[in-house]
Amino acid sequence: MAGREEIALTAHLMRRAGFGAPRGEIEELAERSYEDVVELLLNPQDQPDADMDTLYRYHPMAEQTLTVLTGQVNWLYRMVTTGRPLQEKMALFWHHVFATGNSKVESVYQMLKQVQLFRECGMGNYRDLLVRLAQDPAMLYWLDQNENHKRSPNENWGRELLELFSMGTSNYTEKDVFECSRAFTGWTLGVKIYEPLCGPCPWPFEFHPEDHDVGVKSFLGHEGRFDGEDVIDVIVQQPACHRFIMRHLYNFFVADEPQVPAWPIEPPRDPDAIRELCGVFVESDYEMTPVLRFLFNASFFKEAQYQKVRNPAEVVAGTLRLTGDMNAPDPRWGDLVNQTGYMGQSLLDPPSVEGWHTGKEWINSGVLINRVNFMADQVRNADLPGVRDIVERVAASNGHGMTPEHLVDECLDLLGPLEVKEGTRAELVEQAGAAGPIELETEAGYNDFSNRVEEMMALIAGTREYQFG
Amino acid sequence: MITTAAAGRAWHFSHALGRPTNEHNGKTGGYRYPVDLAVAPDDILYVLSRGLGTKTAFYDFGRIGKTTLDEEHLGDFARREFTWPAGIATSQDDRVFVTDEWEHHVAIFPTDVVYPFPEFNPDGERIGQWGEAGSEPGQLSRPSGIEFDADDNVYIVDSGNDRVQKFTKDGEYILGWGGSGSEPGQFDRPWGMTIDSEGFVYVADWGNNRVQKFTPGGEFALSFEGTKDDGGDLSHPANVAVDSDGDVYVTDWGNLRVQIYEPNGDVITALYGDAVKLSKAGEYIIRRDSSTIVAFRQVKDLTPMGRFERPTGIEIDHQDRVIVCDTRGRLQVYAKDKAFVAPELKAELL
């Protein structure tokens, strides 16, 4: 049996590199070496994918999506049921970085294709991912590439490619933006078929050579008859690009950084970590998997437990994985999928190309109530297998000598392991003992104990500490 | 004309019906994730829309659409009656029976009352219902495919229990067979079914990637699984139909095609969907907006638009026309040419 430290570290890894896991799975993984578990996560092809066929059979709306909500069912179902959690987490990471919104794209079907691109290529080569992204129809439309013509360049894509997708502000000039945009002229999409006529049809990427500016461009100190791929080749060589993407990675997987617009003026929380990550990134020729391997095995990652406010997708998917709820098609998906939106993260529809502000900005008085209510409703539902399992584990942990202190400590352990401030713990203990002594010998006593465990978990879900992951 | 020809037969694409919508009136209309259909003796189509399969404010997307084959949308009924509607069949006394996979029962409706969009009867529209959840003989778990035999008894694919059961139309249990597994006579989450003119029962064995044929009493007779030399095996077949010649049509859900077999199980050919011309409903919508017409005319390749996206229900009408539910929100219709002679091209044209 793995010790508490190994379990805590494995749980940390599974929360960050995935969407958490029930205690039984954590304990099973903790029996292996930590490095082995990292390798499992880094090789999703060896793990079972989510059973999407079953979802599509019972919920065809999740495949032939016509609304954001049905698209969100598709993605959230994957997050909850996938055997490849890191692959899905990387898809979410790139959705944060390359934020594209259905509010303008107006094709959830095409948005899901972009997410599939992140799923397939998100752990691969960053340079190749940028090229695929530059040809992704949803992105082309989102950033007006279809309006970027040889004789009238539109700078939207070119600007965001540099500002938000690769280098960050202050690392290029306005001329670079213009030249970059020229290089991508002619990269466009074919005519879209109106979805209300016959449902979604894939949008085609098209290259129109007659609309491509073949002239010489001067870009980031390089000169030539660049096209889009050439420009991307120049971008990925820039140290600013390495720092920018690695800081994103740190912010998403390790610890909360300031919001992206502040990066030019606020140094990274851990400059050494960023530097080390950049080194691996460059050395591996911009492959993401070696970078992730380094990151998850680094001491700065292992020491960063509970240093990040969980984003709403992590809250919802993580809670459902913990409780064992919604791991199959279910009519409740229609309502449940609204939860991330209520908490401030409408998947497939970020507020702008800048994506979501993260960290403490996930929390305000309104969404905090939604977070806590959702988690509390789940963890006090004794019909759910994960909740029953926790109640049984708490009961088995100390037999008939159960005290309020023990009940609280066991619940904190099984929900994390989570450490809370002494004052918080004292209040929890007081609440656990408020209804008198705990006894498990009679059926009525056990039922009362079960209710207390469920209530305790609901209270823990409302603590400050539990908002972190 | 788009024609698929093989083995002295041909299937000419005829037309598409409907579009993805919750709306339904005389000029325009369609289906929201059509999952099955039934052809009444008067050739009226009853198309079952799955809807969102959720209990949200939009659960009235699931419903039954009444349509003629030349696409006159006669109206809808049974809005707000279902959670997971799965199969539909008409009885000889002109009632519509629908299975609901979530509620584990069969609901019965009259066919002579329709409601203009978005109306429905708040007091409920079903005139009958039977079935209870469970795994005992006569109980149901995720009932899906449903079909009446010549005696007006009804067979139901009891998908959650991996079996087929036969009932009177009043729900009295007659017989059943099956079990979980992949051996002949066993099933893995079967879906749709049909009965041929001789009473043989065909079941789409979704999880086992095959269609099984049984005698009316449940004796295994034959398995249809595709062949390696014709695009691979079936992938999650959803439903099956048999025409008057005994040719067998399988909606090959996972492969996005309709696979056609000889009665003995040999593969003939496959249909992939050819609706490159809009349905009447689609035409009606596009004509309301000139910019959409202009854009549509600029589409270079309409082939993707014509393809099936998850074919589900399938039926043969009384003239051997093949009608396929396409999850895109439409039906596609093919006319069978039983004695097709391929045109001979002169050598100088080859």
Tab-separated table of C-alpha atoms in Angstrom, chain A residues 72-271:
chain	number	residue	atom	x	y	z
A	72	GLN	CA	-20.194	20.962	-24.851
A	73	VAL	CA	-21.884	17.639	-24.064
A	74	ASN	CA	-19.508	16.048	-26.549
A	75	TRP	CA	-16.405	17.491	-24.932
A	76	LEU	CA	-17.403	17.217	-21.302
A	77	TYR	CA	-18.404	13.578	-21.799
A	78	ARG	CA	-14.888	12.945	-23.080
A	79	MET	CA	-13.318	14.721	-20.128
A	80	VAL	CA	-15.338	12.621	-17.710
A	81	THR	CA	-14.945	9.234	-19.390
A	82	THR	CA	-11.662	9.258	-21.270
A	83	GLY	CA	-8.880	6.842	-20.428
A	84	ARG	CA	-6.481	9.370	-21.955
A	85	PRO	CA	-6.757	12.279	-19.525
A	86	LEU	CA	-3.596	14.137	-20.531
A	87	GLN	CA	-4.577	14.114	-24.181
A	88	GLU	CA	-7.868	15.725	-23.225
A	89	LYS	CA	-6.179	18.144	-20.842
A	90	MET	CA	-3.845	19.260	-23.608
A	91	ALA	CA	-6.839	19.831	-25.879
A	92	LEU	CA	-8.228	22.103	-23.179
A	93	PHE	CA	-4.849	23.796	-22.789
A	94	TRP	CA	-4.669	24.667	-26.471
A	95	HIS	CA	-8.307	25.778	-26.425
A	96	HIS	CA	-7.205	28.254	-23.734
A	97	VAL	CA	-4.215	29.451	-25.773
A	98	PHE	CA	-5.725	29.410	-29.271
A	99	ALA	CA	-9.080	30.630	-28.001
A	100	THR	CA	-11.691	30.369	-30.739
A	101	GLY	CA	-15.342	31.133	-30.105
A	102	ASN	CA	-18.537	29.823	-31.540
A	103	SER	CA	-20.102	33.233	-31.006
A	104	LYS	CA	-18.528	34.195	-34.310
A	105	VAL	CA	-17.732	30.860	-35.939
A	106	GLU	CA	-21.361	29.733	-35.584
A	107	SER	CA	-20.577	26.112	-36.254
A	108	VAL	CA	-20.115	23.977	-33.182
A	109	TYR	CA	-19.438	21.082	-35.522
A	110	GLN	CA	-16.411	22.939	-36.874
A	111	MET	CA	-15.384	24.003	-33.370
A	112	LEU	CA	-15.319	20.361	-32.329
A	113	LYS	CA	-13.128	19.605	-35.316
A	114	GLN	CA	-10.684	22.185	-34.015
A	115	VAL	CA	-10.726	20.519	-30.601
A	116	GLN	CA	-10.097	17.210	-32.343
A	117	LEU	CA	-7.059	18.819	-33.965
A	118	PHE	CA	-5.806	19.760	-30.501
A	119	ARG	CA	-6.544	16.221	-29.321
A	120	GLU	CA	-4.592	14.647	-32.180
A	121	CYS	CA	-1.700	17.096	-32.358
A	122	GLY	CA	-1.649	18.799	-28.978
A	123	MET	CA	1.051	16.549	-27.570
A	124	GLY	CA	3.064	16.626	-30.782
A	125	ASN	CA	5.186	19.264	-32.445
A	126	TYR	CA	4.279	22.874	-31.730
A	127	ARG	CA	5.470	24.082	-35.135
A	128	ASP	CA	3.310	21.516	-36.903
A	129	LEU	CA	0.380	22.387	-34.685
A	130	LEU	CA	0.684	26.054	-35.663
A	131	VAL	CA	0.669	25.108	-39.350
A	132	ARG	CA	-2.443	22.963	-38.852
A	133	LEU	CA	-4.035	25.737	-36.829
A	134	ALA	CA	-3.351	28.218	-39.621
A	135	GLN	CA	-5.332	25.900	-41.900
A	136	ASP	CA	-8.119	25.167	-39.472
A	137	PRO	CA	-11.382	26.467	-40.950
A	138	ALA	CA	-12.816	27.576	-37.605
A	139	MET	CA	-9.688	29.610	-36.891
A	140	LEU	CA	-9.587	30.985	-40.430
A	141	TYR	CA	-13.099	32.296	-40.051
A	142	TRP	CA	-12.662	33.401	-36.418
A	143	LEU	CA	-9.746	35.656	-37.323
A	144	ASP	CA	-10.910	36.788	-40.766
A	145	GLN	CA	-8.338	34.927	-42.815
A	146	ASN	CA	-10.978	34.632	-45.528
A	147	GLU	CA	-10.740	38.441	-45.746
A	148	ASN	CA	-6.948	38.466	-46.008
A	149	HIS	CA	-6.232	39.207	-49.665
A	150	LYS	CA	-3.131	39.977	-51.654
A	151	ARG	CA	-4.345	43.467	-52.508
A	152	SER	CA	-5.911	44.199	-49.115
A	153	PRO	CA	-4.286	42.244	-46.300
A	154	ASN	CA	-6.341	41.728	-43.174
A	155	GLU	CA	-4.071	41.665	-40.134
A	156	ASN	CA	-6.332	39.917	-37.643
A	157	TRP	CA	-4.830	36.429	-37.885
A	158	GLY	CA	-1.285	37.722	-38.363
A	159	ARG	CA	-1.567	39.907	-35.274
A	160	GLU	CA	-3.059	37.280	-33.000
A	161	LEU	CA	-0.630	34.653	-34.221
A	162	LEU	CA	2.175	36.830	-32.871
A	163	GLU	CA	0.451	38.429	-29.905
A	164	LEU	CA	-1.526	35.555	-28.411
A	165	PHE	CA	-0.555	32.311	-30.105
A	166	SER	CA	3.232	32.422	-30.115
A	167	MET	CA	5.258	35.380	-28.828
A	168	GLY	CA	3.311	37.898	-26.810
A	169	THR	CA	3.376	41.660	-27.170
A	170	SER	CA	6.571	43.728	-27.164
A	171	ASN	CA	8.447	41.129	-29.167
A	172	TYR	CA	7.606	42.266	-32.695
A	173	THR	CA	6.777	45.404	-34.625
A	174	GLU	CA	3.712	46.572	-36.501
A	175	LYS	CA	5.670	45.915	-39.687
A	176	ASP	CA	6.154	42.297	-38.605
A	177	VAL	CA	2.376	41.976	-38.194
A	178	PHE	CA	1.814	43.308	-41.691
A	179	GLU	CA	4.471	41.131	-43.279
A	180	CYS	CA	3.189	38.102	-41.420
A	181	SER	CA	-0.309	38.794	-42.716
A	182	ARG	CA	0.992	39.105	-46.267
A	183	ALA	CA	2.584	35.680	-45.969
A	184	PHE	CA	-0.780	34.124	-45.174
A	185	THR	CA	-2.728	35.733	-48.022
A	186	GLY	CA	-4.500	33.085	-50.056
A	187	TRP	CA	-4.934	30.763	-47.043
A	188	THR	CA	-8.668	30.685	-46.835
A	189	LEU	CA	-11.715	28.473	-46.610
A	190	GLY	CA	-14.217	27.376	-49.217
A	191	VAL	CA	-17.846	28.388	-49.241
A	192	LYS	CA	-19.697	27.094	-46.209
A	193	ILE	CA	-22.907	25.147	-46.636
A	194	TYR	CA	-25.657	26.707	-44.540
A	195	GLU	CA	-26.296	24.256	-41.688
A	196	PRO	CA	-30.094	24.666	-41.472
A	197	LEU	CA	-30.359	23.228	-44.994
A	198	CYS	CA	-28.996	19.773	-44.296
A	199	GLY	CA	-27.002	19.777	-41.076
A	200	PRO	CA	-23.304	20.401	-40.602
A	201	CYS	CA	-20.870	19.772	-43.461
A	202	PRO	CA	-17.094	20.090	-43.038
A	203	TRP	CA	-15.658	23.421	-44.119
A	204	PRO	CA	-12.797	23.051	-46.578
A	205	PHE	CA	-9.427	24.770	-46.184
A	206	GLU	CA	-8.352	26.200	-49.537
A	207	PHE	CA	-5.185	27.794	-50.788
A	208	HIS	CA	-5.799	30.322	-53.542
A	209	PRO	CA	-2.435	30.894	-55.248
A	210	GLU	CA	-3.787	33.789	-57.276
A	211	ASP	CA	-4.606	35.598	-54.035
A	212	HIS	CA	-1.264	34.890	-52.365
A	213	ASP	CA	1.322	37.662	-52.126
A	214	VAL	CA	4.512	36.100	-53.460
A	215	GLY	CA	6.577	39.231	-52.880
A	216	VAL	CA	9.574	39.525	-50.589
A	217	LYS	CA	8.711	39.954	-46.914
A	218	SER	CA	10.850	41.248	-44.121
A	219	PHE	CA	9.863	39.481	-40.924
A	220	LEU	CA	11.562	39.417	-37.537
A	221	GLY	CA	14.924	40.160	-39.118
A	222	HIS	CA	14.526	37.579	-41.865
A	223	GLU	CA	13.881	38.335	-45.495
A	224	GLY	CA	12.472	36.211	-48.282
A	225	ARG	CA	9.422	35.289	-50.340
A	226	PHE	CA	7.797	33.831	-47.276
A	227	ASP	CA	4.526	31.963	-47.161
A	228	GLY	CA	2.684	30.984	-44.006
A	229	GLU	CA	4.825	27.970	-43.197
A	230	ASP	CA	8.017	29.989	-43.607
A	231	VAL	CA	6.720	32.595	-41.204
A	232	ILE	CA	5.873	29.915	-38.654
A	233	ASP	CA	9.382	28.507	-39.034
A	234	VAL	CA	10.789	31.926	-38.141
A	235	ILE	CA	8.405	32.360	-35.209
A	236	VAL	CA	9.247	29.070	-33.525
A	237	GLN	CA	12.932	29.973	-33.519
A	238	GLN	CA	12.304	33.083	-31.426
A	239	PRO	CA	13.269	32.902	-27.739
A	240	ALA	CA	10.224	35.053	-27.034
A	241	CYS	CA	8.063	32.286	-28.499
A	242	HIS	CA	9.701	29.683	-26.283
A	243	ARG	CA	9.206	31.804	-23.161
A	244	PHE	CA	5.624	32.614	-24.076
A	245	ILE	CA	4.463	29.057	-24.716
A	246	MET	CA	6.354	27.650	-21.740
A	247	ARG	CA	4.842	30.300	-19.474
A	248	HIS	CA	1.417	29.290	-20.729
A	249	LEU	CA	2.277	25.702	-19.918
A	250	TYR	CA	3.467	26.655	-16.446
A	251	ASN	CA	0.336	28.728	-15.852
A	252	PHE	CA	-1.936	25.877	-16.937
A	253	PHE	CA	-0.173	22.929	-15.323
A	254	VAL	CA	1.945	24.232	-12.441
A	255	ALA	CA	0.836	27.433	-10.707
A	256	ASP	CA	-1.230	30.507	-11.452
A	257	GLU	CA	0.560	33.321	-13.252
A	258	PRO	CA	-0.722	36.869	-13.774
A	259	GLN	CA	-3.113	37.299	-16.706
A	260	VAL	CA	-1.451	37.139	-20.135
A	261	PRO	CA	-1.643	40.892	-20.921
A	262	ALA	CA	0.513	41.528	-17.842
A	263	TRP	CA	3.305	39.202	-18.919
A	264	PRO	CA	5.418	41.869	-20.649
A	265	ILE	CA	5.657	43.775	-17.377
A	266	GLU	CA	5.389	41.097	-14.712
A	267	PRO	CA	8.136	38.483	-14.504
A	268	PRO	CA	7.262	34.797	-14.263
A	269	ARG	CA	6.567	33.363	-10.848
A	270	ASP	CA	9.456	30.932	-11.327
A	271	PRO	CA	11.890	32.215	-13.994
